[in-house]
Coordinates of C-alpha atoms and ligand atoms in Angstrom, one line a residue:
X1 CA 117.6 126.0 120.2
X2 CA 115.8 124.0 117.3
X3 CA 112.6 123.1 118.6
X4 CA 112.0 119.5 117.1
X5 CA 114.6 118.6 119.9
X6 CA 114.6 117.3 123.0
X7 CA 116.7 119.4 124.7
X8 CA 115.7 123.0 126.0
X9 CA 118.1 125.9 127.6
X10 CA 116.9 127.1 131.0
X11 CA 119.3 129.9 132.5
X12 CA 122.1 129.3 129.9
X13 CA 122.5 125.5 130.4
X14 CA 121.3 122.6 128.3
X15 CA 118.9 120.1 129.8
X16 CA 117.2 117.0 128.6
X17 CA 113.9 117.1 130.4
X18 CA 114.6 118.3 133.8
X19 CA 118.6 116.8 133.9
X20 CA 121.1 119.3 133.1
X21 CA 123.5 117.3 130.3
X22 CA 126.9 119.3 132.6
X23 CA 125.2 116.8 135.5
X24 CA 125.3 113.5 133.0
X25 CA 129.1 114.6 132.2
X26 CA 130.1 114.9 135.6
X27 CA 128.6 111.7 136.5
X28 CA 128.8 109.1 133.9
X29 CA 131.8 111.0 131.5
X30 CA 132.0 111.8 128.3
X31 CA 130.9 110.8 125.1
X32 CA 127.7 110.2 126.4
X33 CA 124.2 109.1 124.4
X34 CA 121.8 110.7 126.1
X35 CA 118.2 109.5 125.5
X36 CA 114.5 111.3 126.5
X37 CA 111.9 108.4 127.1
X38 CA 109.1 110.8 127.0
X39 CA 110.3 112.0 123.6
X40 CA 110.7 108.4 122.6
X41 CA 107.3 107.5 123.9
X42 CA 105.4 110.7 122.6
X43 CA 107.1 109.8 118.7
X44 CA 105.7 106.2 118.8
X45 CA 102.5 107.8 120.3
X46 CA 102.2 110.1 117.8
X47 CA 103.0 107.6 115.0
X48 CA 100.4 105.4 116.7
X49 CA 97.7 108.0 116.6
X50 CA 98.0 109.1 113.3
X51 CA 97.6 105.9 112.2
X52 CA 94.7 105.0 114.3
X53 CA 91.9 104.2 111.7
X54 CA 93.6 101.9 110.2
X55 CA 94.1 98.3 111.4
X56 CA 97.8 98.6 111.6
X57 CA 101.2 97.7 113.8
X58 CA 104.1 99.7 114.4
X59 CA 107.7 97.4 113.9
X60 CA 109.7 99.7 115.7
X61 CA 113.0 98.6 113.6
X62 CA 115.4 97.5 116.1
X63 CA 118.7 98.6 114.2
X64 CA 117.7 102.3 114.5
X65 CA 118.7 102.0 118.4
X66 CA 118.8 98.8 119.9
X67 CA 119.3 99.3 123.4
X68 CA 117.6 97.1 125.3
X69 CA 116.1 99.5 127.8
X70 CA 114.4 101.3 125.1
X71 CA 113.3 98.4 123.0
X72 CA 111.5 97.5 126.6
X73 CA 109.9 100.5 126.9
X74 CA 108.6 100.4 122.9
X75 CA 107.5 97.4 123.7
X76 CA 105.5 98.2 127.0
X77 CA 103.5 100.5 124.7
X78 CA 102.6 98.1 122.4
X79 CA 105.1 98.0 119.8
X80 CA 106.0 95.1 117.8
X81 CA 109.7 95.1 116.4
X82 CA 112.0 94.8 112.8
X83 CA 115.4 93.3 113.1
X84 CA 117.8 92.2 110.6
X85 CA 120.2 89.7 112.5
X86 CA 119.9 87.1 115.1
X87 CA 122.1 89.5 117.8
X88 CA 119.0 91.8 116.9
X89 CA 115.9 88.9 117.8
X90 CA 118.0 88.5 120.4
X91 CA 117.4 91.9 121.7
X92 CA 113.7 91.3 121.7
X93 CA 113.5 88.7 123.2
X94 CA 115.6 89.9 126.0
X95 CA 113.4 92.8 126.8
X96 CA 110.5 91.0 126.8
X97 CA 109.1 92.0 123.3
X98 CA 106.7 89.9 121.7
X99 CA 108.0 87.8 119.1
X100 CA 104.9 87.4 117.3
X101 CA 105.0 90.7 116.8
X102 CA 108.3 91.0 114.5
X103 CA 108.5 91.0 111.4
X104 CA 112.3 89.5 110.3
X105 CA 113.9 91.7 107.4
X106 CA 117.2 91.8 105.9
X107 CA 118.8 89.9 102.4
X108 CA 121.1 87.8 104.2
X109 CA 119.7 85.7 106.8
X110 CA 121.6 82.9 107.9
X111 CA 120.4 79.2 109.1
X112 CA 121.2 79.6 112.6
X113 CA 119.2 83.0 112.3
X114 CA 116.1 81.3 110.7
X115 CA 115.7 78.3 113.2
X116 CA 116.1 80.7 116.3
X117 CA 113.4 83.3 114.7
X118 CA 111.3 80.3 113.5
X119 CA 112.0 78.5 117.2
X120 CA 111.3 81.9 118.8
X121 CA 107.5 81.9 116.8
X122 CA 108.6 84.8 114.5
X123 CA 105.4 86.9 113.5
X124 CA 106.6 87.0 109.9
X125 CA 109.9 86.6 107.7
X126 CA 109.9 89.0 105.0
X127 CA 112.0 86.9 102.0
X128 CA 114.2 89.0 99.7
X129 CA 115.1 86.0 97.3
X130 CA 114.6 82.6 96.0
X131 CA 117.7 81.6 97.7
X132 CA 116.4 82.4 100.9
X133 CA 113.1 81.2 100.2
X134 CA 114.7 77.6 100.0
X135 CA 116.4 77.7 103.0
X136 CA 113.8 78.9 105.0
X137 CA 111.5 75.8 103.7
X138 CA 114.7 73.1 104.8
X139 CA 114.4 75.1 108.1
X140 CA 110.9 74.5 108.3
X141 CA 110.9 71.4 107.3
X142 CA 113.4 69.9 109.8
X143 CA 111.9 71.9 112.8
X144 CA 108.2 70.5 111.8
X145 CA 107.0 74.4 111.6
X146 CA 104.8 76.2 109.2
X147 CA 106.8 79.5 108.9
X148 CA 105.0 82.3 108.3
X149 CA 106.5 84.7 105.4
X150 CA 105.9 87.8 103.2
X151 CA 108.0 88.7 100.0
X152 CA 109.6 91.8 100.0
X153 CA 108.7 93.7 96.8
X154 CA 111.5 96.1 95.5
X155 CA 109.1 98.6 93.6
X156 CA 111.8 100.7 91.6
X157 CA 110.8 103.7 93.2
X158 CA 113.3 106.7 93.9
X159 CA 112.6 107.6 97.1
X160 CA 115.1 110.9 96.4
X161 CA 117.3 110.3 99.2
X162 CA 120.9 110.0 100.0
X163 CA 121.7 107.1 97.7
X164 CA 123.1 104.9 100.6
X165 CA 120.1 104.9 102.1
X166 CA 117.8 104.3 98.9
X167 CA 116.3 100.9 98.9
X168 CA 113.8 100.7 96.6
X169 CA 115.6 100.5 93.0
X170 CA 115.9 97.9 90.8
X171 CA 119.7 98.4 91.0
X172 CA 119.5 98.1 94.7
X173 CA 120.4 94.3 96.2
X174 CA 117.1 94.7 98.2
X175 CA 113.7 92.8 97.4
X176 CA 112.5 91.1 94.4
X177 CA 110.7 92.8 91.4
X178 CA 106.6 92.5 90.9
X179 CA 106.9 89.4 88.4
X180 CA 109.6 87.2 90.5
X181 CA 107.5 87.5 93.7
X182 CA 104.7 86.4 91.9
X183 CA 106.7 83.3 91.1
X184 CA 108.0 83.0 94.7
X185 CA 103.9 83.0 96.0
X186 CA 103.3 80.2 93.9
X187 CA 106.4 78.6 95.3
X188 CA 105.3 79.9 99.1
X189 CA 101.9 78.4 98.0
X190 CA 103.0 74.5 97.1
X191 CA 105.1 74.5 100.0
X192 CA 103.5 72.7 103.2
X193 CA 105.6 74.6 105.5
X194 CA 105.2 77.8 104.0
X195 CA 102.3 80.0 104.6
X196 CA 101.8 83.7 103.6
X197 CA 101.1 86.2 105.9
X198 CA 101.8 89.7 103.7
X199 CA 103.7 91.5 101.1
X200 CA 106.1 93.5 102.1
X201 CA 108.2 96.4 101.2
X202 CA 110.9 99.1 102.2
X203 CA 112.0 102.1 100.0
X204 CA 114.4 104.0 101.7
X205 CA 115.2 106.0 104.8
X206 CA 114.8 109.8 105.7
X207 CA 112.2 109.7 103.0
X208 CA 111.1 113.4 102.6
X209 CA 108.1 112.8 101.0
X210 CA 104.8 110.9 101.1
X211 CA 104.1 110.6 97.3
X212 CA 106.8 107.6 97.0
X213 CA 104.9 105.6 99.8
X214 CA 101.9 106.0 97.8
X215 CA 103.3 105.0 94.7
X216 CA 105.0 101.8 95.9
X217 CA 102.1 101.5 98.4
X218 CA 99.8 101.5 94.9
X219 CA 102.2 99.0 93.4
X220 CA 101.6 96.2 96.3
X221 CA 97.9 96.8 96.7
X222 CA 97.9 95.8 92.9
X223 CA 99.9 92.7 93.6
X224 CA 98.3 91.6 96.8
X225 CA 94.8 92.4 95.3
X226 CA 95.8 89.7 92.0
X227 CA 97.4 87.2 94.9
X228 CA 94.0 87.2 96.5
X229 CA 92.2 86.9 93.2
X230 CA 94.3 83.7 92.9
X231 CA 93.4 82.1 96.1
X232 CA 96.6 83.5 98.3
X233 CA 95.8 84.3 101.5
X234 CA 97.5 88.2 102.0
X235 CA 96.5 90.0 105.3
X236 CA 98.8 92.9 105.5
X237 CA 101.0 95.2 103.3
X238 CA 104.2 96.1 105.3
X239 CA 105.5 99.6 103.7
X240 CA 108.7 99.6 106.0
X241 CA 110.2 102.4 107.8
X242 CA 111.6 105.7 106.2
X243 CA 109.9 108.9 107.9
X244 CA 112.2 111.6 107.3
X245 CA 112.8 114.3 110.1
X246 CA 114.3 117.4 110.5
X247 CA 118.4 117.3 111.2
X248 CA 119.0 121.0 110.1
X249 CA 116.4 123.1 108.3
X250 CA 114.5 120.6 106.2
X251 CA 110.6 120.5 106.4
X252 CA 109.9 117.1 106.6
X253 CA 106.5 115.9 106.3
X254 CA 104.2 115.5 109.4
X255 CA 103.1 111.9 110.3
X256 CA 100.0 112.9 109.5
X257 CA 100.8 113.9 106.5
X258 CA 102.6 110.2 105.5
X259 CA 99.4 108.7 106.9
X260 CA 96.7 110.6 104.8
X261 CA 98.1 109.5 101.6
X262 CA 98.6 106.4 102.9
X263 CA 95.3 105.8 105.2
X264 CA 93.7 107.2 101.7
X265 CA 95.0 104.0 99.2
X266 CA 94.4 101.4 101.8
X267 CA 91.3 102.2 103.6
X268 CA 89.3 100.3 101.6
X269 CA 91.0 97.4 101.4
X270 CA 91.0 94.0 103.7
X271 CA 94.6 94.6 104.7
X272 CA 96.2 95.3 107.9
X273 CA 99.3 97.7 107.8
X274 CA 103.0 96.9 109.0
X275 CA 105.0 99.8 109.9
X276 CA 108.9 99.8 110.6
X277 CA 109.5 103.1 111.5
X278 CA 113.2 103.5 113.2
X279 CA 114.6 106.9 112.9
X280 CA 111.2 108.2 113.7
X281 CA 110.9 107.0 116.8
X282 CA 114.2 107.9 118.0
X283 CA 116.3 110.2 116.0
X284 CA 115.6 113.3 117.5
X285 CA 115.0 111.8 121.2
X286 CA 118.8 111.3 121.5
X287 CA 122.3 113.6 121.6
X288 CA 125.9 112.8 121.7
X289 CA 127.1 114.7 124.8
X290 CA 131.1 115.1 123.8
X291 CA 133.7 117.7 125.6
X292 CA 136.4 119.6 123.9
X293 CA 139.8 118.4 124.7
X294 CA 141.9 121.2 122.7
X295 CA 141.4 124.2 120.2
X296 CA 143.8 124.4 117.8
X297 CA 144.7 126.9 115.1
X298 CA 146.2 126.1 111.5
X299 CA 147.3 128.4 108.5
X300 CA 143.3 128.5 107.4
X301 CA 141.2 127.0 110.0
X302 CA 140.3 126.4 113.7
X303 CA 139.5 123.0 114.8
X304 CA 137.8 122.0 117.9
X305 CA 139.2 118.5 119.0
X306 CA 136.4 116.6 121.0
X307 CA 136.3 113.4 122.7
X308 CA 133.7 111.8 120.4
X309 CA 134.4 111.0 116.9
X310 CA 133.4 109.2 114.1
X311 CA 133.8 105.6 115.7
X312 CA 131.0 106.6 118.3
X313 CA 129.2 108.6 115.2
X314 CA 129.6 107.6 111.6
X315 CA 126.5 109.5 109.9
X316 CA 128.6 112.7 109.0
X317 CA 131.9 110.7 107.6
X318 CA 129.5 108.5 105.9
X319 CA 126.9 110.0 104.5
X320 CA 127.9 113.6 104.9
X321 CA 124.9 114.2 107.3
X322 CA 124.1 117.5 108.9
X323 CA 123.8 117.2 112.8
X324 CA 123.3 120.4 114.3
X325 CA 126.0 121.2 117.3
X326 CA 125.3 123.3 120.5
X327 CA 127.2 124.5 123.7
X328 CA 126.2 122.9 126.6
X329 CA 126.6 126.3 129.0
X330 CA 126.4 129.7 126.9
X331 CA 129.6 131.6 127.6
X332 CA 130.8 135.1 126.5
X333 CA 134.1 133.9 124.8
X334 CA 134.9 135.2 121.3
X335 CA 133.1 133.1 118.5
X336 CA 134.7 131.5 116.2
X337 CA 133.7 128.9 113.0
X338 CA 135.3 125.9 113.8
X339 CA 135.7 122.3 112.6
X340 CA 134.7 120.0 115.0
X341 CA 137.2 116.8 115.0
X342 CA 137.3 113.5 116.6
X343 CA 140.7 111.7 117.6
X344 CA 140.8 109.1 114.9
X345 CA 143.2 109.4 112.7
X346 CA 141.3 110.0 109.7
X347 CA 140.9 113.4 108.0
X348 CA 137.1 112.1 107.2
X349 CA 137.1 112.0 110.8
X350 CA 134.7 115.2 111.4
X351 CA 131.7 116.1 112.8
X352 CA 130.8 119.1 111.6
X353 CA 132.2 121.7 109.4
X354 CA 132.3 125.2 110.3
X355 CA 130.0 125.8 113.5
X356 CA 130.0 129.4 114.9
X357 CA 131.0 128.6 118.7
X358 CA 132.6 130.7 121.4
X359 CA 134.8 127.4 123.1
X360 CA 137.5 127.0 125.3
X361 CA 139.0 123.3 126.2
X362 CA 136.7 121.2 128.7
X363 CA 133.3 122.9 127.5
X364 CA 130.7 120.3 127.1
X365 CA 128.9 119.6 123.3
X366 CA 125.9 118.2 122.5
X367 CA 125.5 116.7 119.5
X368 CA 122.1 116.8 118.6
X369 CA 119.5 114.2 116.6
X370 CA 122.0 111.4 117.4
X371 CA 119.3 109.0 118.8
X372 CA 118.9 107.1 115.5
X373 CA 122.0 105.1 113.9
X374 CA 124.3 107.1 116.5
X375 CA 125.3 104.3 119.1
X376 CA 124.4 101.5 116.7
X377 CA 126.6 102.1 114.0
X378 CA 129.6 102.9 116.5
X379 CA 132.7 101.1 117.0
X380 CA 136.2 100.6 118.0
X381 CA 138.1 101.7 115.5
X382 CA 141.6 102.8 117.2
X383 CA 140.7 100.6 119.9
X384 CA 138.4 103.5 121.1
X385 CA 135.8 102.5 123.9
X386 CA 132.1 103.3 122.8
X387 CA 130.0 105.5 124.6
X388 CA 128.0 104.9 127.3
X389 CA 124.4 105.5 127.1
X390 CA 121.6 107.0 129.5
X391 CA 118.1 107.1 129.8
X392 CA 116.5 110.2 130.7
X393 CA 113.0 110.2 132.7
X394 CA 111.8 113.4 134.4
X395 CA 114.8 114.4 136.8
X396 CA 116.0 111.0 137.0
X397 CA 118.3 109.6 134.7
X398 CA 119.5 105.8 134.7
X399 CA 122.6 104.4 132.7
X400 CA 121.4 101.7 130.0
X401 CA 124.8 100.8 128.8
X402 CA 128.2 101.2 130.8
X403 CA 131.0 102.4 128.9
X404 CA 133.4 100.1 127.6
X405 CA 136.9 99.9 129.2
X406 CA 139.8 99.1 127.4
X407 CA 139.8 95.8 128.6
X408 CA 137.0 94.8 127.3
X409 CA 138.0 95.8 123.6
X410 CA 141.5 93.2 124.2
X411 CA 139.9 90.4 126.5
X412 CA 138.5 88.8 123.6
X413 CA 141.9 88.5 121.9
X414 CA 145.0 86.6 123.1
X415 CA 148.4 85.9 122.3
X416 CA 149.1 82.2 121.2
X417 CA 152.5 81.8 121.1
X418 CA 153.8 83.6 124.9
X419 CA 152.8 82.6 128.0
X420 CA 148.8 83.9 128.1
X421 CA 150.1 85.6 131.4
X422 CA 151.4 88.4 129.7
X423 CA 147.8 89.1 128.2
X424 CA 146.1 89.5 131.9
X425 CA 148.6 91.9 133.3
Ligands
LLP1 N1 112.8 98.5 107.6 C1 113.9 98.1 106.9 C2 113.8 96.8 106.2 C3 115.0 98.8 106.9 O1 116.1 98.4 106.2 C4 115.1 100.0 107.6 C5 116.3 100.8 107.6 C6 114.0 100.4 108.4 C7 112.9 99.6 108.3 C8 114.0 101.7 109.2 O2 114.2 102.8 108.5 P1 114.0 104.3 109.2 O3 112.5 104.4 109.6 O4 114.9 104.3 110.4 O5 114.4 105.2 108.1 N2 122.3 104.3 108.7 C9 121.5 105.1 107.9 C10 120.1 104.6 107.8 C11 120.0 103.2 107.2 C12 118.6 102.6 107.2 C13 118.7 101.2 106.9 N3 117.4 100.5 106.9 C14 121.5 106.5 108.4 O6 122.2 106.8 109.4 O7 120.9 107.5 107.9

């Protein structure tokens, strides 16, 4: 069993804290996201504390996991939040999370999204054009609000990950570079419903590394530094999210190792630090609890077919990414290195490539470091119902999202031209 997880063996059978994951399947089904709170709470606790002499916020970033039973708990300890969307503000709001306290990313906002953040009293918008500068100004205008707003830097820095995840190149639709955001403060700074708040940046995710935080970290203490010089008020430096962690055998930085180098650039200066750590937080707090329908055999391989796939998780057929696989209950069968498949009817539809596993049909998988952009990437591709998730806490365990039904996959459609009877039968 790795041990950055949150799941441990005692006598042969998987638990997540004290709940044995064969007890989640029998009540709640499978495929299952399965959370731990206290290894959710002890991440943003550690991130918290290994920030601590710095004056600094953590944005938990909402699209990592947006539950709203976890966002409530992040925000019970303090957290402020990221989001990208309205749907996401949304979220906050509904769990009682502070809107002051989030910080509005994201290149496309839209005006319905602006006037509800700016409505809401949005802690900061972080603009990624001049476009969207302009529209948040008419917003603004017409609500009779001074919106407070950061521009997002894009640094050109190669954060050396998987380049789907890399932000923080010129080539990259994210941010503007150093000399256009200079141009867009003066802009902020003739505007009378306009006020800056911060600079902001955000590189890349599963960053393995701290040396690119300190470079683009460098990079906006420079520009802030000449903004101030010129009479703009900047009060924090957001550096995004990005923390790597450990799917497989990597060696990812500690926390504490991310905030030396970048506790050592900005202890000396007058601004506050915005985190927006998501997969952090949650990545390896969560698993994809899945049970094998049938083993088959081919001329070259054996596949495991399981009742997840890649509509509930995406990261492998995307990005090729690693998650580590584990039996439930350790059993004496004869092991084997199978491919473990999903239903869909997509050959990219896989898993996990060759895991060593003694299985027979019904035995339950976990599918580990699923807690980050598991359940919010998922879908319904082949009208598949997504998952339901739980919330682990001690030997209780609480559902936070039923699983879908059928049902509520078609209800939204209708037929227009029979008789809508046929629709609700
Ligand atoms: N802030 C901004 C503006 C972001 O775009 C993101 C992630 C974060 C913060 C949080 O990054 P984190 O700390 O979680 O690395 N679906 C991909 C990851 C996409 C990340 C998108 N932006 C994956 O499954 O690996």
């Amino acid at each position: 069993m790795k041990e950055h997880h949150c799941l441990h063996l005692v006598q042969q059978q998987m638990y997540c804290e004290d709940v044995a994951l064969a007890k989640i399947a029998e009540q709640c089904g499978t495929p299952t996201y399965i959370y731990s709170k206290a290894a959710i709470e002890k991440n943003w606790c550690d991130l918290s504390t290994a920030f601590k002499h710095q004056r600094y916020q953590i944005h938990y970033a909402v699209k990592a996991c947006s539950n709203i039973a976890i966002l409530y708990m992040l925000a019970r300890l303090g957290s402020g939040f990221d989001v990208v969307s309205g749907g996401e503000l949304e979220r906050v709001r509904r769990s009682g999370g502070d809107i002051s306290k989030t910080v509005f990313s994201g290149v496309g906002k839209q005006q319905w999204e602006i006037e509800a953040a700016l409505r809401g009293g949005i802690g900061c918008i972080n603009i990624e054009s001049e476009s969207e500068l302009l529209l948040i100004e008419k917003v603004a205008s017409y609500l009779n609000i001074v919106a407070a707003v950061a521009i997002r830097v894009n640094p050109d820095i190669d954060a050396q990950t998987h380049p789907y995840i890399a932000t923080g190149l010129h080539h990259n639709k994210f941010g503007v570079d150093a000399q256009q955001a200079i141009e867009l403060y003066q802009k902020i700074r003739r505007s009378p419903f306009l006020q800056e708040h911060g600079i902001a940046c955000h590189i890349g995710s599963q960053i393995m590394s701290p040396e690119p935080y300190a470079k683009a970290l460098q990079q906006l203490v420079a520009i802030a530094d000449q903004l101030c010089k010129d009479g703009l008020q900047i009060t924090h430096i957001d550096i995004g999210g990005g923390f790597g962690i450990r799917y497989q055998d990597e060696t990812p930085p500690t926390i504490s190792d991310y905030a030396t180098v970048v506790n050592d650039i900005i202890a000396d200066c007058p601004y506050r630090l915005i985190l927006e750590p998501g997969r952090f937080i949650v990545g390896n707090a969560g698993v994809l609890l899945t049970q094998v329908i049938h083993l088959k055999q081919t001329y070259q391989k054996y596949f495991a077919v399981v009742d997840a796939a890649m509509n509930d998780l995406l990261r492998p057929s995307l990005y090729e990414a690693w998650h580590d696989i584990v039996a439930v209950k350790a059993h004496k069968g004869e092991c084997r290195d199978y491919d473990i498949v999903g239903p869909v009817c997509e050959s990219a539809d896989v898993l996990g490539y060759q895991r060593r596993l003694a299985l027979y049909p019904g035995d339950l998988l976990a599918i580990l470091s699923a807690g980050a952009y598991g359940f919010s990437m998922s879908g319904n591709y082949n009208t598949r119902t997504k998952p339901a998730e739980v919330l682990v806490d001690g030997d209780n365990f609480h559902i936070i999202r039923c699983r879908e039904s059928s049902l509520d996959m078609i209800e939204m459609e209708c037929i227009p031209w029979e008789n809508n009877d046929l629709c609700k039968e």
